[in-house]
Coordinates of C-alpha atoms and ligand atoms in Angstrom, one line a residue:
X1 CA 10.3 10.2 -3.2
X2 CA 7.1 9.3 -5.0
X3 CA 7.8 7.4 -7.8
X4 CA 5.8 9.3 -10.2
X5 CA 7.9 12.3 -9.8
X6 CA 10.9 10.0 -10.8
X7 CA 10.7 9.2 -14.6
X8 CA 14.1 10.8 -15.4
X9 CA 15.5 8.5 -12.9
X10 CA 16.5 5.6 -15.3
X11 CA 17.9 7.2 -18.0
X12 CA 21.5 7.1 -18.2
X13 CA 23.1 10.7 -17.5
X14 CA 24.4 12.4 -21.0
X15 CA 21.1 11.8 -21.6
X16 CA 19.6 13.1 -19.2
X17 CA 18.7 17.4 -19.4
X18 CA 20.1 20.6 -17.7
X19 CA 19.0 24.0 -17.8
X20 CA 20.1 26.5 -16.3
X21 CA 19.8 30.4 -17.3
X22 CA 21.5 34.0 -16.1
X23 CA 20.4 37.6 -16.0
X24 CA 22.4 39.4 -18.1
X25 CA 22.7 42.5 -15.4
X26 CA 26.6 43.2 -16.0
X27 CA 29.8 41.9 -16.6
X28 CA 30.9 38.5 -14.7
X29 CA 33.0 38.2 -12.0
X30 CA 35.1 36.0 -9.4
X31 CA 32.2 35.4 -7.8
X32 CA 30.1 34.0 -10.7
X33 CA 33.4 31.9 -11.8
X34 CA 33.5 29.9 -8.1
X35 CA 29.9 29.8 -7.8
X36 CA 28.1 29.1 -10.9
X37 CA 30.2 28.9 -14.2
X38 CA 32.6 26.1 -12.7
X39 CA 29.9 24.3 -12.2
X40 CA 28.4 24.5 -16.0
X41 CA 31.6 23.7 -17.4
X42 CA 31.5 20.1 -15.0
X43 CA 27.8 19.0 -16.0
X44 CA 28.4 19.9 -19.7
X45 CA 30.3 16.4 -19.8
X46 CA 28.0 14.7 -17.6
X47 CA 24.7 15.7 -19.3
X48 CA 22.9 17.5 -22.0
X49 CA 23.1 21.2 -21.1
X50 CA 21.0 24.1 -21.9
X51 CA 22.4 27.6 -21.0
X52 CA 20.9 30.4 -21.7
X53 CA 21.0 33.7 -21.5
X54 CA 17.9 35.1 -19.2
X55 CA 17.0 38.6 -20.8
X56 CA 13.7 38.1 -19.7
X57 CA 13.7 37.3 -16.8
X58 CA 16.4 40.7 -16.4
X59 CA 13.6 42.5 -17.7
X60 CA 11.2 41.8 -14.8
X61 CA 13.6 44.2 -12.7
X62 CA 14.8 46.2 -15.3
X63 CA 11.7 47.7 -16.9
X64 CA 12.5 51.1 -16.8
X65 CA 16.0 50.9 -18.4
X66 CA 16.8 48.1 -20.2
X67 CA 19.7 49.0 -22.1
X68 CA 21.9 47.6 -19.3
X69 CA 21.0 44.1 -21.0
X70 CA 21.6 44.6 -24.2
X71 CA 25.1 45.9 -23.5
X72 CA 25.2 42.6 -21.2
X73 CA 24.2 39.8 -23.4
X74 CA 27.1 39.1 -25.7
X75 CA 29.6 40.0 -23.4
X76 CA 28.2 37.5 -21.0
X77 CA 28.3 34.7 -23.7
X78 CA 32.0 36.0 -24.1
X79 CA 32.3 35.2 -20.1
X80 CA 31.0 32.1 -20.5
X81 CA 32.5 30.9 -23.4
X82 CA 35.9 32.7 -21.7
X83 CA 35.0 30.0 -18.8
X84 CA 35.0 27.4 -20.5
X85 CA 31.1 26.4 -21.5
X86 CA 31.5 24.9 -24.8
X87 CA 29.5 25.5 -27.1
X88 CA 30.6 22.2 -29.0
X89 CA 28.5 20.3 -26.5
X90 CA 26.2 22.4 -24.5
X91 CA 23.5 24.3 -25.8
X92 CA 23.7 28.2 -25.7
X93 CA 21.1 30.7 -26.5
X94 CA 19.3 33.4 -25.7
X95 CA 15.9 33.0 -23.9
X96 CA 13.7 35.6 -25.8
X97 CA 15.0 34.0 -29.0
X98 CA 13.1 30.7 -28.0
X99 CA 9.1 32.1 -27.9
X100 CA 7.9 28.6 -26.8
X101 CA 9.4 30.0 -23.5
X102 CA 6.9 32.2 -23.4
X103 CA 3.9 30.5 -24.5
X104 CA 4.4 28.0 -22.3
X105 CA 4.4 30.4 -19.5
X106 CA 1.0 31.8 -20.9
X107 CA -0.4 28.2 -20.6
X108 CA 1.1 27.4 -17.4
X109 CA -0.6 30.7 -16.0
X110 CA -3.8 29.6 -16.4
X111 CA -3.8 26.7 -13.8
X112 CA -1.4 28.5 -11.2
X113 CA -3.2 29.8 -8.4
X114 CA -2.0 32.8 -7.7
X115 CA -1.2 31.8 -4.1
X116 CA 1.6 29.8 -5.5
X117 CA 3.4 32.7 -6.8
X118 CA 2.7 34.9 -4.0
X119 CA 3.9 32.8 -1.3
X120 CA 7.6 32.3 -3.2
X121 CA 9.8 33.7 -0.7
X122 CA 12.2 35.7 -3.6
X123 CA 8.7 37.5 -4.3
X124 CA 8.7 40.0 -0.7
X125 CA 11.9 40.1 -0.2
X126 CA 13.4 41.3 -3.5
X127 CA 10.1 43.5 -3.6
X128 CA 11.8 44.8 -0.3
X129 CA 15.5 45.0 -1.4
X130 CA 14.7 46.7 -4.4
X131 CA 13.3 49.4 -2.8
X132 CA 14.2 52.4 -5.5
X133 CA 12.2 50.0 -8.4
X134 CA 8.7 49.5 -8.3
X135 CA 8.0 45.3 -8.6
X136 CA 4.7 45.9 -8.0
X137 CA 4.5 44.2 -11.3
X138 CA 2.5 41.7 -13.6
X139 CA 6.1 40.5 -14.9
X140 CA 7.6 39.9 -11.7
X141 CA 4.8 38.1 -9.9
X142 CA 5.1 35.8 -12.5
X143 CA 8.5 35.1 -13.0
X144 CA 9.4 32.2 -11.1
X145 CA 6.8 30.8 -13.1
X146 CA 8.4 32.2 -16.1
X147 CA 11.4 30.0 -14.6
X148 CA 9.2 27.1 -14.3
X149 CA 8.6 27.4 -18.0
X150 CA 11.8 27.5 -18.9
X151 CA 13.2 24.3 -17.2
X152 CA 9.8 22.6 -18.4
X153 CA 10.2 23.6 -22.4
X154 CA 13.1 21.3 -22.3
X155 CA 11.8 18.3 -19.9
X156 CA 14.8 18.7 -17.9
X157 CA 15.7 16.3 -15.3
X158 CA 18.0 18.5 -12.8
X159 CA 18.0 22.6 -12.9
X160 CA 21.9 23.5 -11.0
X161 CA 20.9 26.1 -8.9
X162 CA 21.8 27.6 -5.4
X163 CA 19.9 27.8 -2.0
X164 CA 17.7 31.1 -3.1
X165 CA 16.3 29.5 -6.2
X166 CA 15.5 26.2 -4.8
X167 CA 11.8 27.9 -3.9
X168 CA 11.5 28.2 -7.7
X169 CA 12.4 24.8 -8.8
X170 CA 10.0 23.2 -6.1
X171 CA 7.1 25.6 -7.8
X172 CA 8.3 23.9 -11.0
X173 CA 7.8 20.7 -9.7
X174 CA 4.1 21.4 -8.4
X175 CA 3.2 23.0 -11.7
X176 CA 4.3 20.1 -13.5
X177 CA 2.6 17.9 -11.1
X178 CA -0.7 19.6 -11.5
X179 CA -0.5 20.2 -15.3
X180 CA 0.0 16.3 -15.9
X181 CA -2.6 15.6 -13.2
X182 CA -5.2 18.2 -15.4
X183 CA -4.0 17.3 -18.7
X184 CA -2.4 14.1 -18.7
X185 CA -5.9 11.8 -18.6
X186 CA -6.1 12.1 -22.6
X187 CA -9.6 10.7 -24.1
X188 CA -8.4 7.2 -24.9
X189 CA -5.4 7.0 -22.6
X190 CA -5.5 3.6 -22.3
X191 CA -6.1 2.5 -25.4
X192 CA -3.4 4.4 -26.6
X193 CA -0.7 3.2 -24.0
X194 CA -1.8 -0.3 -25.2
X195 CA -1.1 0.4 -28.3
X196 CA 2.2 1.9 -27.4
X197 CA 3.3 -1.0 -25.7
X198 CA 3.3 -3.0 -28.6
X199 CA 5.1 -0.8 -30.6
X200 CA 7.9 -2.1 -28.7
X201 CA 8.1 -5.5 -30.2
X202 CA 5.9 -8.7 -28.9
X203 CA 7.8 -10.1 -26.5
X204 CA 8.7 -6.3 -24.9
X205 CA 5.2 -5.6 -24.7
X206 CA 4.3 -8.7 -22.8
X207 CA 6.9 -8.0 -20.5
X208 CA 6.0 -4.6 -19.8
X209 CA 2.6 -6.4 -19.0
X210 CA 3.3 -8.6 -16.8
X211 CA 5.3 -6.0 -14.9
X212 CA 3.3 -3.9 -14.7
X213 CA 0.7 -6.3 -13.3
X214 CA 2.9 -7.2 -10.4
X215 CA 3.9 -3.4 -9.7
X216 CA 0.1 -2.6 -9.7
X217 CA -1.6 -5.5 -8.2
X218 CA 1.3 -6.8 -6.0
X219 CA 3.0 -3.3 -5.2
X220 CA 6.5 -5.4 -6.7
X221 CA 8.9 -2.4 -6.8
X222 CA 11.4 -4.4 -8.7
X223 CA 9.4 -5.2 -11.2
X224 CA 8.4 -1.5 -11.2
X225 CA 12.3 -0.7 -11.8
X226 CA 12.7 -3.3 -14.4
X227 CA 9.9 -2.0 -16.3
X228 CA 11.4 1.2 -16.2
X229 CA 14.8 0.2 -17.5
X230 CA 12.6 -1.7 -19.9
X231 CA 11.2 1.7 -21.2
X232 CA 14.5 3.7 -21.3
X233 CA 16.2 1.2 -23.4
X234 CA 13.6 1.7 -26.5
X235 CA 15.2 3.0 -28.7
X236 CA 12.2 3.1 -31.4
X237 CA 9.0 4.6 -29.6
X238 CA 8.5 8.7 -29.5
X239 CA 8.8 10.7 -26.2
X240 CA 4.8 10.5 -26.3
X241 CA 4.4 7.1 -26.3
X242 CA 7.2 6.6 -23.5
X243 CA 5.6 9.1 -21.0
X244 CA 2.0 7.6 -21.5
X245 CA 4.1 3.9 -20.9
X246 CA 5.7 5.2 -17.9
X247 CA 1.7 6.8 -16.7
X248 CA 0.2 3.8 -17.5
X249 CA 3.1 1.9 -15.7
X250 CA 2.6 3.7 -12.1
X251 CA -1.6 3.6 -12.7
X252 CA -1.3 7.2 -13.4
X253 CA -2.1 9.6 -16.6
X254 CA 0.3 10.4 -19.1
X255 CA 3.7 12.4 -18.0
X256 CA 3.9 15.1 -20.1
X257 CA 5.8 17.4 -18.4
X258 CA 8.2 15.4 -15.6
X259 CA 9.0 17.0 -12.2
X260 CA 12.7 18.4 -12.5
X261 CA 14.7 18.0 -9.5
X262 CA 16.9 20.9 -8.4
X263 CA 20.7 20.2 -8.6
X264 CA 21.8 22.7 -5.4
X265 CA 25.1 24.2 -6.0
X266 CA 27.6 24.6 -3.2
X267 CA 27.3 28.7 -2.0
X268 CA 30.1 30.1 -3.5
X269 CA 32.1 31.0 -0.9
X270 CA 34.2 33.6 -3.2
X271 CA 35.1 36.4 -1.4
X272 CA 35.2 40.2 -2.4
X273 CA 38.0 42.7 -1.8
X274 CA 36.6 43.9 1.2
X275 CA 36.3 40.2 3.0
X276 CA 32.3 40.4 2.5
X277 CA 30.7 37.9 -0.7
X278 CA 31.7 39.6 -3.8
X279 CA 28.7 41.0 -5.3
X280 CA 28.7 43.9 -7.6
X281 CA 26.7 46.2 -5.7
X282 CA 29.3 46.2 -2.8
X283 CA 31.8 47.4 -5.5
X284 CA 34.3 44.2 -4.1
X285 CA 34.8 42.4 -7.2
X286 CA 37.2 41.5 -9.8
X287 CA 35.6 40.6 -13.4
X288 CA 36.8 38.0 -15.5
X289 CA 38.4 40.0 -18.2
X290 CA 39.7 42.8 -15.7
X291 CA 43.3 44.4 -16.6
X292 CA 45.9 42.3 -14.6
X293 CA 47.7 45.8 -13.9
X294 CA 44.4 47.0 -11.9
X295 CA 44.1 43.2 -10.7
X296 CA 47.4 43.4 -9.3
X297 CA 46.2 47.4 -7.5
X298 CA 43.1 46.3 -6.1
X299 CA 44.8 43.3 -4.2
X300 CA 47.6 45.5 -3.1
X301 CA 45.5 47.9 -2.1
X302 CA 42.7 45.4 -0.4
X303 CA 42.3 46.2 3.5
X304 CA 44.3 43.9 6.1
X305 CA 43.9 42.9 9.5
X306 CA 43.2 46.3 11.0
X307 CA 45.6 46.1 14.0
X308 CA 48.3 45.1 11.9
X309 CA 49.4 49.4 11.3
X310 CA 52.8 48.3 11.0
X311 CA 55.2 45.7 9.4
X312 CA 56.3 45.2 13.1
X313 CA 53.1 44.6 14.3
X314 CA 52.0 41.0 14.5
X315 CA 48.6 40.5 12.7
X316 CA 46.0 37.6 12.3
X317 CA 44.8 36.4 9.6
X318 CA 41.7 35.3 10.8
X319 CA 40.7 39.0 10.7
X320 CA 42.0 39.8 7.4
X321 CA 40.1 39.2 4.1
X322 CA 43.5 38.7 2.4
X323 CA 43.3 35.2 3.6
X324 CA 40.0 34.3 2.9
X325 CA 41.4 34.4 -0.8
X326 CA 44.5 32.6 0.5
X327 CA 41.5 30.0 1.4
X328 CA 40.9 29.4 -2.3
X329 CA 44.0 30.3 -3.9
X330 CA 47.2 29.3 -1.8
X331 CA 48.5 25.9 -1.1
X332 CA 48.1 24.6 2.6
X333 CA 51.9 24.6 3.0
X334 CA 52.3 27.7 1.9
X335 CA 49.5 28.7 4.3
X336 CA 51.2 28.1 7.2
X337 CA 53.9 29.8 6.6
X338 CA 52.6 33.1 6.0
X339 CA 50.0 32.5 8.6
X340 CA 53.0 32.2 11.3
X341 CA 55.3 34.6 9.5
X342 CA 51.9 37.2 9.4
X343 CA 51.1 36.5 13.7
X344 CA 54.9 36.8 14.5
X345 CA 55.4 39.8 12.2
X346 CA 58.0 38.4 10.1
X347 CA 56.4 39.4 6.7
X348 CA 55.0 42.1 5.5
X349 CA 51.4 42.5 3.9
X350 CA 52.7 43.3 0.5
X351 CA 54.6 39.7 0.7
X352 CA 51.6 38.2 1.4
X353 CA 49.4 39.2 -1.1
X354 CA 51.2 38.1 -3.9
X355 CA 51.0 34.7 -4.2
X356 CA 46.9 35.7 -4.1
X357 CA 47.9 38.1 -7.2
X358 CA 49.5 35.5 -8.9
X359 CA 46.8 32.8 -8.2
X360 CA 44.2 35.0 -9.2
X361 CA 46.2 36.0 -12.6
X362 CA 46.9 32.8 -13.3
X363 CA 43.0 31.6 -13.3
X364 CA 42.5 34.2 -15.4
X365 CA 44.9 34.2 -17.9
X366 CA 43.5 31.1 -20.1
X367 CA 40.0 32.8 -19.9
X368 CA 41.5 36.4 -21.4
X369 CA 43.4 34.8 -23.7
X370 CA 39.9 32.9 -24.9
X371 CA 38.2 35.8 -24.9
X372 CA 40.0 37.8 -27.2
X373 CA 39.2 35.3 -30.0
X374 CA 35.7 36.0 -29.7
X375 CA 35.8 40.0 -29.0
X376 CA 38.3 40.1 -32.4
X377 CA 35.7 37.5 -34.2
X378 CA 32.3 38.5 -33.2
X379 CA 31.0 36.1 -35.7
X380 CA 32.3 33.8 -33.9
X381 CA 29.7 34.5 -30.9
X382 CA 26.5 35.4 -33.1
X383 CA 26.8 31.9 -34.8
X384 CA 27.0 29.8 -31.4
X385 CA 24.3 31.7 -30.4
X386 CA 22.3 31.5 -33.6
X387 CA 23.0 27.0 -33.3
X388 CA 22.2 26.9 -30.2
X389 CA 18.9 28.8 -30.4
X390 CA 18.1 26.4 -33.0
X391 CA 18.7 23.3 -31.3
X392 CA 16.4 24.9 -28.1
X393 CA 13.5 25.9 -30.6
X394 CA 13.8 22.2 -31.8
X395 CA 13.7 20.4 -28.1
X396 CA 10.8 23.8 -26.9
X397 CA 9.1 22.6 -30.1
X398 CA 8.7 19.2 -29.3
X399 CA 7.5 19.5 -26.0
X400 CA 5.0 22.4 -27.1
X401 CA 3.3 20.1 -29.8
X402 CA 2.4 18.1 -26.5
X403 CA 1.5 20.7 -24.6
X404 CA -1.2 21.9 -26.8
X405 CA -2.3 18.1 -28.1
X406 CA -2.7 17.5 -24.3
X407 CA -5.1 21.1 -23.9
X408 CA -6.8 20.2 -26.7
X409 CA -5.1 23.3 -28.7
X410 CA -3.9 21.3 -31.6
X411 CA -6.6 21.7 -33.7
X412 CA -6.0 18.8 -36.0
Ligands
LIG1 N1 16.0 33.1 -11.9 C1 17.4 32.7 -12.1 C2 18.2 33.8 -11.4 O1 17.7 34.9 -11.1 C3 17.8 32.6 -13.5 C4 17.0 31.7 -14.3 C5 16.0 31.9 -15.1 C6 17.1 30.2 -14.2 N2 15.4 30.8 -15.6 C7 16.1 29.7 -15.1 C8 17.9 29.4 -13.5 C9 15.9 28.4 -15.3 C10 17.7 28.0 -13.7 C11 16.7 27.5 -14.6 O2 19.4 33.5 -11.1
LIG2 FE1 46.6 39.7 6.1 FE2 48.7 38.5 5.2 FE3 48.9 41.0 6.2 FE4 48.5 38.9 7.8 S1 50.2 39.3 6.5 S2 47.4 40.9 7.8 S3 47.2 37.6 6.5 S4 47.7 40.4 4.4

């Protein structure tokens, strides 16, 4: 990795940003549990999270009809919430409630070429998939650059996302990249690092001096690291001042928007009813706050091993998507006896699906039961929202005052 792309590297996790957003498309399921939500409610102790709720970015499919979202949004934070994202240490809001979002975009459009956005792989095939909608669209050309606006308003060091959005995080990275190559050579640059340095006390700044002098003329990558630790542990200088330090460390211009790395989550490997990925549109899924009475049908009533007619007829279980959930919800000893009672015929289908009834009732129990405090205090939800949109104006704030000082747009 080039070492310019790697100032988040030294600061020490809880420090260190995540965002991450959703499309607010429909209510939550299995699927999103085991592949995404899990995963929040992990690196919401291990870092300072932004979640947020994507309307947007829903929009750029769902022109035509967008009511679908609005019914969507809250009861998504209720999924979330439900899963375990806590709102007393993550940061939740709503994206079009954060307009720096979208004037960042703005700016960030004019120095993307538009070959950049056209050759994102989501861009034809969803254009494809989607037959029925037209995405011949401004909006949806764009939105992956959206997305790149959205992890860059908060400087965020790692964006958890899985293997179809990792085309979007590497765009993020070359925008960034570019934008700090256009804009990051401010009138006086050096000067003004100089002057940064000694903000951090004499002896610091002479440090950071002679550091830098062996990284630069020496190519001493120790000294390169230590100078970077040096820089992290400042407690008094501004954001400003530390990117210009680390800039002027590497030879470079002033970071003002760092390269974020993509955090790749694990495909969930969740399956639906029907032994295909759950998804909503192939009507497989259970949601999070589904009935346990239609929980409990729509496992007894999933398909099994098709040769298995009969009770008497042996079966195996490496045809039936019955144990593909047994994969995520039964124990391995417990596995192998209904896997030889299942081939030898000695238990029935009906046997063997409930221990997946009761694993998948028992997951979901907590998250009811924290749900209905929020659906009975609605309140409840509006305010988490209404804090966390304020902390992410603050932090989008911040990083726009930049933005413009470094494109001359500050007008002072
Ligand atoms: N594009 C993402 C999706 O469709 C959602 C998203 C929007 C996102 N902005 C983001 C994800 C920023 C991570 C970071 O799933
Ligand atoms: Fe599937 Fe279990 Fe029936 Fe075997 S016994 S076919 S694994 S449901």
């Amino acid at each position: 990795m080039n070492s310019i792309t790697n100032s988040h590297a030294m600061i020490p996790a809880q420090f260190q940003r995540v965002v991450s957003g959703m499309r607010p498309t429909g209510s939550l399921h299995l699927g999103h549990f085991h592949g995404v939500l899990k995963n929040w409610v992990q690196l919401q102790y291990e870092y300072e999270c932004y979640f947020f709720v994507a309307d947007w970015h829903a929009l750029t499919t769902h022109y035509e009809d967008p009511s679908v979202i609005e019914r969507s949004v809250w009861e998504m934070v209720i999924d979330w919430l439900a899963a375990g994202v806590d709102p007393g240490t993550a940061r939740i809001f709503i994206q079009s409630q954060v307009p720096e979002h979208a004037e960042l975009h703005t700016l960030l459009s004019m120095m993307t070429p538009l070959s950049w956005l056209e050759r994102v792989p989501t861009y034809k095939d969803q254009q494809e998939k989607l037959k029925e909608k037209d995405l011949s669209t401004y909006g949806f050309l764009g939105y992956p650059l959206l997305q790149s606006a959205d992890i860059l308003a908060y400087r965020a060091a790692h964006v958890p996302v899985g293997e179809d959005q990792v085309a979007h995080v590497e765009l993020t990275r070359e925008v960034a990249r570019r934008f700090n190559h256009l804009y990051g050579k401010e009138a006086g640059f050096e000067e003004k690092a100089e002057r940064a340095a000694k903000k951090m006390g004499k002896k610091n700044a002479k440090l950071y001096s002679r550091l830098r002098k062996s990284f630069q003329e020496e190519g001493d990558h120790e000294a390169l690291e230590t100078a970077r630790a040096l820089l992290e542990a400042q407690q008094n200088i501004t954001i400003g001042d530390r990117e210009r330090l680390f800039g002027y460390l590497e030879g470079g211009g002033k970071i003002i928007l760092p390269e974020p790395q993509a955090l790749l989550t694990q495909a969930s490997k969740m399956p639906g009813l029907d032994g295909q990925k759950m998804s909503k549109s192939y009507h497989n899924t259970i949601s999070l706050r589904e009935d346990p009475l239609e929980i409990e049908r729509k496992i007894r009533t999933m398909p099994t091993d098709t040769q298995r007619v009969r009770k008497t007829d042996p079966g195996d279980p490496d045809k039936c998507p019955v144990w593909q959930l047994h994969q995520i919800y039964t124990g391995e000893t417990q596995r192998t006896m209904l896997a030889e009672g299942c081939r030898s015929a000695g238990i029935g289908c009906i046997d063997c699906k409930q221990p997946v009834i009761e694993g998948v009732l028992s997951e979901l129990a907590p998250m009811r039961e924290r749900a209905k405090n929020f659906t009975e205090e609605p309140t409840l939800v509006k305010n988490i929202i209404e804090e966390g949109g304020e902390l992410a104006r603050e932090e989008a704030k911040r990083t726009m005052t930049e933005v413009r000082q470094a494109m001359g747009l500050s007008y002072t």
